[in-house]
Amino acid sequence: MTSDSLAQIAQAELHALVLSALLGHGASDAQARAVADTVTAAERDGSHSHGIFRVPGYVASLRSGKVDGQAVPVLSRPAPASVVVDAAGGFAPLALATGIPALCETARATGVAVLSIGNCYHFAALWHEVEAIAAEGLIGFACTVATPMVAPAGGARPFFGTNPLAYAVPRPGRLPLVVDQASAAMARGDIMLAAEAGRAVPEGVGLGPDGAPSTDPARILEGAQLPFGGYKGAAIALLIEILAGGAIGGPFSDEAGAADNADGGPPVGGEFLMALDPAQLGGGSDWQQRIDGFLDRLSAIPGTRLPGARRHERRKALAAGSPLSVNGARLTALRQLADTRK
Ligand code: NDP
């Protein structure tokens, strides 16, 4: 499958196809709808490594029985600033949709609140969830673990997940600042896309199975990815293992890897989220305006742009309801999945 041939599809039709593919393989309407929302938003924003590219993996995990497509997340509040959602073996997006309103409500009352998602299967980009927190006028932070793909600094075998972190900050009258990055030098989905297209990746992305640096994505997929920024990126990956693994009682990436059935779908894991209301943390009532001005000064520097701006510009340029350009071969595969019943 190459990335060359593009096909046009209406956003609503794409959403309906993803919904149908998941419903046809055992997902409940709520589970399927929450995943279809994130997949469609990813394609809309040009985050192709987390769009329809991921649907075969979602379906595979339903087919293998790894993910419970009928799972109903359970919310509890064990402490004043804490919201816990047990995803009950379902996909992450529904657990997030269940927990984020309670997280924001709690942060408004306490100034800071944490949402721990457990027993979930995460396969998506994280900007979706932090943007939802910023839409409530709060600073949002999220991180999640995965399975071993990234070598620790100095090592040559995978140990950390690609462990993404994201944060979002509301801006008065504008789309929020949203930063969302893997702690690997390159997200695995992008390496897979490069392998599919027969395209080399930059130096520093990974090591081959022999432990030597490689620019061949296929060899890196068999070997190990590298963290961004050497030992400093590795320290971020480690922090994420501690927050989204150890601190919330979920598996670390190595444990999730050992438990995985290698069906090509997402691994079991947890997600750590935090919401802050700076007005209650000494930030004053004008904290949004102050940060907004700072971001304006930053983005006025020639040659710079704000993280998230690429996605937001694309979103603004796309008239509501106008069709999306997606990978033609992947769309054909999606149509087949939508037509197939388990
Ligand atoms: P990128 O390296 O493409 O981008 C990282 C961040 O940097 C983005 O916020 C991006 O904004 C910003 N950025 C990029 N270029 C510039 C620039 N020139 N100036 C300023 N900011 C810039 O992302 P990754 O490859 O690291 O991650 C891709 C996705 O993979 C993420 O969405 C992540 O959540 C997801 N992921 C999910 C995992 C999971 O288990 N669920 C595991 C690992 C990754 P912009 O978007 O506007 O380009």
PDB file of N, CA and C in Angstrom, residues 160-237:
ATOM      1  N   PHE A 160      11.373   1.489  26.484  1.00  0.00           N
ATOM      2  CA  PHE A 160      10.264   2.435  26.670  1.00  0.00           C
ATOM      3  C   PHE A 160       9.273   2.316  25.517  1.00  0.00           C
ATOM      4  N   GLY A 161       8.043   2.739  25.776  1.00  0.00           N
ATOM      5  CA  GLY A 161       7.109   2.965  24.678  1.00  0.00           C
ATOM      6  C   GLY A 161       7.497   4.245  23.950  1.00  0.00           C
ATOM      7  N   THR A 162       6.770   4.571  22.901  1.00  0.00           N
ATOM      8  CA  THR A 162       7.027   5.854  22.231  1.00  0.00           C
ATOM      9  C   THR A 162       6.441   7.010  23.052  1.00  0.00           C
ATOM     10  N   ASN A 163       5.777   6.673  24.117  1.00  0.00           N
ATOM     11  CA  ASN A 163       5.346   7.551  25.208  1.00  0.00           C
ATOM     12  C   ASN A 163       5.107   9.018  24.853  1.00  0.00           C
ATOM     13  N   PRO A 164       3.939   9.333  24.295  1.00  0.00           N
ATOM     14  CA  PRO A 164       3.662  10.724  23.952  1.00  0.00           C
ATOM     15  C   PRO A 164       3.205  11.536  25.158  1.00  0.00           C
ATOM     16  N   LEU A 165       3.466  12.835  25.092  1.00  0.00           N
ATOM     17  CA  LEU A 165       2.853  13.766  26.050  1.00  0.00           C
ATOM     18  C   LEU A 165       2.268  14.922  25.262  1.00  0.00           C
ATOM     19  N   ALA A 166       1.207  15.478  25.806  1.00  0.00           N
ATOM     20  CA  ALA A 166       0.545  16.605  25.149  1.00  0.00           C
ATOM     21  C   ALA A 166       0.081  17.596  26.201  1.00  0.00           C
ATOM     22  N   TYR A 167       0.069  18.860  25.817  1.00  0.00           N
ATOM     23  CA  TYR A 167      -0.547  19.864  26.697  1.00  0.00           C
ATOM     24  C   TYR A 167      -1.239  20.924  25.847  1.00  0.00           C
ATOM     25  N   ALA A 168      -2.216  21.545  26.433  1.00  0.00           N
ATOM     26  CA  ALA A 168      -2.980  22.572  25.710  1.00  0.00           C
ATOM     27  C   ALA A 168      -3.303  23.720  26.653  1.00  0.00           C
ATOM     28  N   VAL A 169      -3.291  24.921  26.093  1.00  0.00           N
ATOM     29  CA  VAL A 169      -3.543  26.141  26.872  1.00  0.00           C
ATOM     30  C   VAL A 169      -4.584  26.967  26.132  1.00  0.00           C
ATOM     31  N   PRO A 170      -5.669  27.342  26.802  1.00  0.00           N
ATOM     32  CA  PRO A 170      -6.697  28.121  26.096  1.00  0.00           C
ATOM     33  C   PRO A 170      -6.195  29.515  25.735  1.00  0.00           C
ATOM     34  N   ARG A 171      -6.677  30.043  24.605  1.00  0.00           N
ATOM     35  CA  ARG A 171      -6.351  31.410  24.174  1.00  0.00           C
ATOM     36  C   ARG A 171      -7.667  32.125  23.929  1.00  0.00           C
ATOM     37  N   PRO A 172      -7.853  33.307  24.508  1.00  0.00           N
ATOM     38  CA  PRO A 172      -9.147  33.991  24.391  1.00  0.00           C
ATOM     39  C   PRO A 172      -9.534  34.227  22.923  1.00  0.00           C
ATOM     40  N   GLY A 173     -10.674  33.712  22.526  1.00  0.00           N
ATOM     41  CA  GLY A 173     -11.196  33.950  21.181  1.00  0.00           C
ATOM     42  C   GLY A 173     -10.451  33.224  20.067  1.00  0.00           C
ATOM     43  N   ARG A 174      -9.537  32.332  20.409  1.00  0.00           N
ATOM     44  CA  ARG A 174      -8.781  31.618  19.371  1.00  0.00           C
ATOM     45  C   ARG A 174      -8.710  30.133  19.721  1.00  0.00           C
ATOM     46  N   LEU A 175      -8.237  29.355  18.758  1.00  0.00           N
ATOM     47  CA  LEU A 175      -7.960  27.949  19.079  1.00  0.00           C
ATOM     48  C   LEU A 175      -6.807  27.909  20.084  1.00  0.00           C
ATOM     49  N   PRO A 176      -6.789  26.906  20.957  1.00  0.00           N
ATOM     50  CA  PRO A 176      -5.758  26.869  22.002  1.00  0.00           C
ATOM     51  C   PRO A 176      -4.360  26.561  21.449  1.00  0.00           C
ATOM     52  N   LEU A 177      -3.359  26.839  22.268  1.00  0.00           N
ATOM     53  CA  LEU A 177      -2.024  26.298  21.995  1.00  0.00           C
ATOM     54  C   LEU A 177      -2.097  24.806  22.311  1.00  0.00           C
ATOM     55  N   VAL A 178      -1.653  23.964  21.379  1.00  0.00           N
ATOM     56  CA  VAL A 178      -1.656  22.515  21.633  1.00  0.00           C
ATOM     57  C   VAL A 178      -0.314  21.926  21.203  1.00  0.00           C
ATOM     58  N   VAL A 179       0.364  21.313  22.133  1.00  0.00           N
ATOM     59  CA  VAL A 179       1.627  20.628  21.855  1.00  0.00           C
ATOM     60  C   VAL A 179       1.379  19.138  22.067  1.00  0.00           C
ATOM     61  N   ASP A 180       1.828  18.328  21.140  1.00  0.00           N
ATOM     62  CA  ASP A 180       1.584  16.884  21.253  1.00  0.00           C
ATOM     63  C   ASP A 180       2.730  16.157  20.586  1.00  0.00           C
ATOM     64  N   GLN A 181       3.546  15.495  21.356  1.00  0.00           N
ATOM     65  CA  GLN A 181       4.726  14.856  20.767  1.00  0.00           C
ATOM     66  C   GLN A 181       5.060  13.536  21.434  1.00  0.00           C
ATOM     67  N   ALA A 182       5.545  12.603  20.599  1.00  0.00           N
ATOM     68  CA  ALA A 182       6.087  11.356  21.125  1.00  0.00           C
ATOM     69  C   ALA A 182       7.418  11.665  21.806  1.00  0.00           C
ATOM     70  N   SER A 183       7.839  10.806  22.746  1.00  0.00           N
ATOM     71  CA  SER A 183       9.185  10.999  23.299  1.00  0.00           C
ATOM     72  C   SER A 183      10.216  10.241  22.466  1.00  0.00           C
ATOM     73  N   ALA A 184       9.754   9.525  21.454  1.00  0.00           N
ATOM     74  CA  ALA A 184      10.658   8.971  20.442  1.00  0.00           C
ATOM     75  C   ALA A 184      10.997  10.087  19.450  1.00  0.00           C
ATOM     76  N   ALA A 185      12.139   9.946  18.781  1.00  0.00           N
ATOM     77  CA  ALA A 185      12.519  10.951  17.777  1.00  0.00           C
ATOM     78  C   ALA A 185      11.471  11.038  16.681  1.00  0.00           C
ATOM     79  N   MET A 186      10.816   9.915  16.374  1.00  0.00           N
ATOM     80  CA  MET A 186       9.740   9.919  15.382  1.00  0.00           C
ATOM     81  C   MET A 186       8.650   8.966  15.858  1.00  0.00           C
ATOM     82  N   ALA A 187       7.390   9.354  15.690  1.00  0.00           N
ATOM     83  CA  ALA A 187       6.289   8.473  16.098  1.00  0.00           C
ATOM     84  C   ALA A 187       6.359   7.176  15.274  1.00  0.00           C
ATOM     85  N   ARG A 188       6.006   6.058  15.902  1.00  0.00           N
ATOM     86  CA  ARG A 188       6.112   4.771  15.196  1.00  0.00           C
ATOM     87  C   ARG A 188       5.230   4.743  13.944  1.00  0.00           C
ATOM     88  N   GLY A 189       4.054   5.351  14.043  1.00  0.00           N
ATOM     89  CA  GLY A 189       3.152   5.381  12.881  1.00  0.00           C
ATOM     90  C   GLY A 189       3.830   6.025  11.686  1.00  0.00           C
ATOM     91  N   ASP A 190       4.617   7.071  11.931  1.00  0.00           N
ATOM     92  CA  ASP A 190       5.297   7.742  10.824  1.00  0.00           C
ATOM     93  C   ASP A 190       6.413   6.868  10.260  1.00  0.00           C
ATOM     94  N   ILE A 191       7.068   6.072  11.114  1.00  0.00           N
ATOM     95  CA  ILE A 191       8.097   5.147  10.611  1.00  0.00           C
ATOM     96  C   ILE A 191       7.419   4.058   9.769  1.00  0.00           C
ATOM     97  N   MET A 192       6.260   3.596  10.223  1.00  0.00           N
ATOM     98  CA  MET A 192       5.523   2.581   9.453  1.00  0.00           C
ATOM     99  C   MET A 192       5.096   3.147   8.098  1.00  0.00           C
ATOM    100  N   LEU A 193       4.657   4.415   8.108  1.00  0.00           N
ATOM    101  CA  LEU A 193       4.260   5.029   6.832  1.00  0.00           C
ATOM    102  C   LEU A 193       5.465   5.160   5.905  1.00  0.00           C
ATOM    103  N   ALA A 194       6.639   5.507   6.465  1.00  0.00           N
ATOM    104  CA  ALA A 194       7.855   5.628   5.649  1.00  0.00           C
ATOM    105  C   ALA A 194       8.239   4.264   5.082  1.00  0.00           C
ATOM    106  N   ALA A 195       8.108   3.210   5.906  1.00  0.00           N
ATOM    107  CA  ALA A 195       8.438   1.857   5.436  1.00  0.00           C
ATOM    108  C   ALA A 195       7.511   1.461   4.286  1.00  0.00           C
ATOM    109  N   GLU A 196       6.248   1.803   4.455  1.00  0.00           N
ATOM    110  CA  GLU A 196       5.249   1.480   3.439  1.00  0.00           C
ATOM    111  C   GLU A 196       5.568   2.183   2.115  1.00  0.00           C
ATOM    112  N   ALA A 197       6.051   3.427   2.230  1.00  0.00           N
ATOM    113  CA  ALA A 197       6.338   4.227   1.034  1.00  0.00           C
ATOM    114  C   ALA A 197       7.755   3.983   0.510  1.00  0.00           C
ATOM    115  N   GLY A 198       8.554   3.148   1.201  1.00  0.00           N
ATOM    116  CA  GLY A 198       9.929   2.882   0.781  1.00  0.00           C
ATOM    117  C   GLY A 198      10.816   4.113   0.916  1.00  0.00           C
ATOM    118  N   ARG A 199      10.550   4.934   1.919  1.00  0.00           N
ATOM    119  CA  ARG A 199      11.244   6.214   2.105  1.00  0.00           C
ATOM    120  C   ARG A 199      12.179   6.109   3.302  1.00  0.00           C
ATOM    121  N   ALA A 200      13.429   6.573   3.158  1.00  0.00           N
ATOM    122  CA  ALA A 200      14.356   6.552   4.297  1.00  0.00           C
ATOM    123  C   ALA A 200      13.910   7.579   5.342  1.00  0.00           C
ATOM    124  N   VAL A 201      14.278   7.347   6.593  1.00  0.00           N
ATOM    125  CA  VAL A 201      13.979   8.324   7.660  1.00  0.00           C
ATOM    126  C   VAL A 201      15.293   9.006   8.056  1.00  0.00           C
ATOM    127  N   PRO A 202      15.236  10.168   8.713  1.00  0.00           N
ATOM    128  CA  PRO A 202      16.481  10.866   9.066  1.00  0.00           C
ATOM    129  C   PRO A 202      17.346  10.071  10.051  1.00  0.00           C
ATOM    130  N   GLU A 203      18.612  10.391  10.064  1.00  0.00           N
ATOM    131  CA  GLU A 203      19.506   9.791  11.067  1.00  0.00           C
ATOM    132  C   GLU A 203      19.029  10.189  12.460  1.00  0.00           C
ATOM    133  N   GLY A 204      19.255   9.308  13.408  1.00  0.00           N
ATOM    134  CA  GLY A 204      18.859   9.607  14.786  1.00  0.00           C
ATOM    135  C   GLY A 204      17.485   9.095  15.151  1.00  0.00           C
ATOM    136  N   VAL A 205      16.780   8.521  14.168  1.00  0.00           N
ATOM    137  CA  VAL A 205      15.425   7.997  14.433  1.00  0.00           C
ATOM    138  C   VAL A 205      15.496   6.611  15.062  1.00  0.00           C
ATOM    139  N   GLY A 206      16.494   5.803  14.657  1.00  0.00           N
ATOM    140  CA  GLY A 206      16.523   4.460  15.238  1.00  0.00           C
ATOM    141  C   GLY A 206      17.752   3.652  14.893  1.00  0.00           C
ATOM    142  N   LEU A 207      17.743   2.435  15.440  1.00  0.00           N
ATOM    143  CA  LEU A 207      18.834   1.475  15.260  1.00  0.00           C
ATOM    144  C   LEU A 207      18.272   0.238  14.570  1.00  0.00           C
ATOM    145  N   GLY A 208      19.102  -0.406  13.766  1.00  0.00           N
ATOM    146  CA  GLY A 208      18.699  -1.678  13.164  1.00  0.00           C
ATOM    147  C   GLY A 208      18.762  -2.786  14.196  1.00  0.00           C
ATOM    148  N   PRO A 209      18.338  -4.014  13.804  1.00  0.00           N
ATOM    149  CA  PRO A 209      18.353  -5.143  14.756  1.00  0.00           C
ATOM    150  C   PRO A 209      19.756  -5.467  15.262  1.00  0.00           C
ATOM    151  N   ASP A 210      20.801  -5.022  14.515  1.00  0.00           N
ATOM    152  CA  ASP A 210      22.186  -5.246  14.961  1.00  0.00           C
ATOM    153  C   ASP A 210      22.655  -4.170  15.938  1.00  0.00           C
ATOM    154  N   GLY A 211      21.781  -3.214  16.251  1.00  0.00           N
ATOM    155  CA  GLY A 211      22.149  -2.166  17.210  1.00  0.00           C
ATOM    156  C   GLY A 211      22.876  -0.989  16.570  1.00  0.00           C
ATOM    157  N   ALA A 212      23.107  -1.066  15.242  1.00  0.00           N
ATOM    158  CA  ALA A 212      23.802   0.032  14.555  1.00  0.00           C
ATOM    159  C   ALA A 212      22.791   1.069  14.060  1.00  0.00           C
ATOM    160  N   PRO A 213      23.157   2.363  14.045  1.00  0.00           N
ATOM    161  CA  PRO A 213      22.240   3.402  13.538  1.00  0.00           C
ATOM    162  C   PRO A 213      21.793   3.078  12.118  1.00  0.00           C
ATOM    163  N   SER A 214      20.529   3.334  11.820  1.00  0.00           N
ATOM    164  CA  SER A 214      19.984   3.029  10.494  1.00  0.00           C
ATOM    165  C   SER A 214      19.021   4.135  10.073  1.00  0.00           C
ATOM    166  N   THR A 215      18.895   4.320   8.756  1.00  0.00           N
ATOM    167  CA  THR A 215      17.864   5.223   8.232  1.00  0.00           C
ATOM    168  C   THR A 215      16.804   4.423   7.472  1.00  0.00           C
ATOM    169  N   ASP A 216      16.884   3.099   7.555  1.00  0.00           N
ATOM    170  CA  ASP A 216      15.928   2.222   6.874  1.00  0.00           C
ATOM    171  C   ASP A 216      14.770   1.943   7.843  1.00  0.00           C
ATOM    172  N   PRO A 217      13.573   2.467   7.536  1.00  0.00           N
ATOM    173  CA  PRO A 217      12.469   2.313   8.503  1.00  0.00           C
ATOM    174  C   PRO A 217      12.135   0.852   8.811  1.00  0.00           C
ATOM    175  N   ALA A 218      12.279  -0.028   7.797  1.00  0.00           N
ATOM    176  CA  ALA A 218      11.944  -1.443   8.027  1.00  0.00           C
ATOM    177  C   ALA A 218      12.906  -2.048   9.050  1.00  0.00           C
ATOM    178  N   ARG A 219      14.184  -1.687   8.961  1.00  0.00           N
ATOM    179  CA  ARG A 219      15.165  -2.220   9.916  1.00  0.00           C
ATOM    180  C   ARG A 219      14.935  -1.633  11.316  1.00  0.00           C
ATOM    181  N   ILE A 220      14.547  -0.371  11.355  1.00  0.00           N
ATOM    182  CA  ILE A 220      14.295   0.253  12.664  1.00  0.00           C
ATOM    183  C   ILE A 220      13.085  -0.418  13.337  1.00  0.00           C
ATOM    184  N   LEU A 221      12.081  -0.755  12.530  1.00  0.00           N
ATOM    185  CA  LEU A 221      10.906  -1.425  13.110  1.00  0.00           C
ATOM    186  C   LEU A 221      11.286  -2.783  13.706  1.00  0.00           C
ATOM    187  N   GLU A 222      12.315  -3.404  13.136  1.00  0.00           N
ATOM    188  CA  GLU A 222      12.803  -4.681  13.699  1.00  0.00           C
ATOM    189  C   GLU A 222      13.794  -4.452  14.839  1.00  0.00           C
ATOM    190  N   GLY A 223      14.400  -3.263  14.858  1.00  0.00           N
ATOM    191  CA  GLY A 223      15.426  -2.963  15.866  1.00  0.00           C
ATOM    192  C   GLY A 223      14.856  -2.125  16.998  1.00  0.00           C
ATOM    193  N   ALA A 224      15.304  -0.891  17.097  1.00  0.00           N
ATOM    194  CA  ALA A 224      14.834  -0.024  18.193  1.00  0.00           C
ATOM    195  C   ALA A 224      14.739   1.415  17.718  1.00  0.00           C
ATOM    196  N   GLN A 225      13.703   2.109  18.165  1.00  0.00           N
ATOM    197  CA  GLN A 225      13.625   3.550  17.950  1.00  0.00           C
ATOM    198  C   GLN A 225      14.512   4.241  18.980  1.00  0.00           C
ATOM    199  N   LEU A 226      14.839   5.498  18.700  1.00  0.00           N
ATOM    200  CA  LEU A 226      15.624   6.284  19.654  1.00  0.00           C
ATOM    201  C   LEU A 226      14.757   7.404  20.226  1.00  0.00           C
ATOM    202  N   PRO A 227      15.040   7.789  21.478  1.00  0.00           N
ATOM    203  CA  PRO A 227      14.301   8.932  22.030  1.00  0.00           C
ATOM    204  C   PRO A 227      14.750  10.220  21.345  1.00  0.00           C
ATOM    205  N   PHE A 228      13.915  11.246  21.347  1.00  0.00           N
ATOM    206  CA  PHE A 228      14.377  12.546  20.823  1.00  0.00           C
ATOM    207  C   PHE A 228      15.401  13.110  21.817  1.00  0.00           C
ATOM    208  N   GLY A 229      16.375  13.822  21.320  1.00  0.00           N
ATOM    209  CA  GLY A 229      17.287  14.546  22.210  1.00  0.00           C
ATOM    210  C   GLY A 229      18.116  13.670  23.138  1.00  0.00           C
ATOM    211  N   GLY A 230      18.428  12.443  22.735  1.00  0.00           N
ATOM    212  CA  GLY A 230      19.321  11.601  23.532  1.00  0.00           C
ATOM    213  C   GLY A 230      18.798  11.332  24.931  1.00  0.00           C
ATOM    214  N   TYR A 231      19.689  11.486  25.926  1.00  0.00           N
ATOM    215  CA  TYR A 231      19.291  11.116  27.295  1.00  0.00           C
ATOM    216  C   TYR A 231      18.191  12.027  27.856  1.00  0.00           C
ATOM    217  N   LYS A 232      18.049  13.249  27.283  1.00  0.00           N
ATOM    218  CA  LYS A 232      17.000  14.136  27.806  1.00  0.00           C
ATOM    219  C   LYS A 232      15.605  13.644  27.384  1.00  0.00           C
ATOM    220  N   GLY A 233      15.492  13.196  26.138  1.00  0.00           N
ATOM    221  CA  GLY A 233      14.217  12.620  25.702  1.00  0.00           C
ATOM    222  C   GLY A 233      13.930  11.322  26.446  1.00  0.00           C
ATOM    223  N   ALA A 234      15.002  10.550  26.697  1.00  0.00           N
ATOM    224  CA  ALA A 234      14.829   9.290  27.435  1.00  0.00           C
ATOM    225  C   ALA A 234      14.301   9.572  28.844  1.00  0.00           C
ATOM    226  N   ALA A 235      14.725  10.703  29.423  1.00  0.00           N
ATOM    227  CA  ALA A 235      14.245  11.049  30.761  1.00  0.00           C
ATOM    228  C   ALA A 235      12.762  11.420  30.737  1.00  0.00           C
ATOM    229  N   ILE A 236      12.306  12.003  29.620  1.00  0.00           N
ATOM    230  CA  ILE A 236      10.867  12.300  29.476  1.00  0.00           C
ATOM    231  C   ILE A 236      10.090  10.987  29.329  1.00  0.00           C
ATOM    232  N   ALA A 237      10.642  10.071  28.514  1.00  0.00           N
ATOM    233  CA  ALA A 237       9.988   8.759  28.361  1.00  0.00           C
ATOM    234  C   ALA A 237       9.878   8.065  29.710  1.00  0.00           C
TER     235      ALA A 237
END
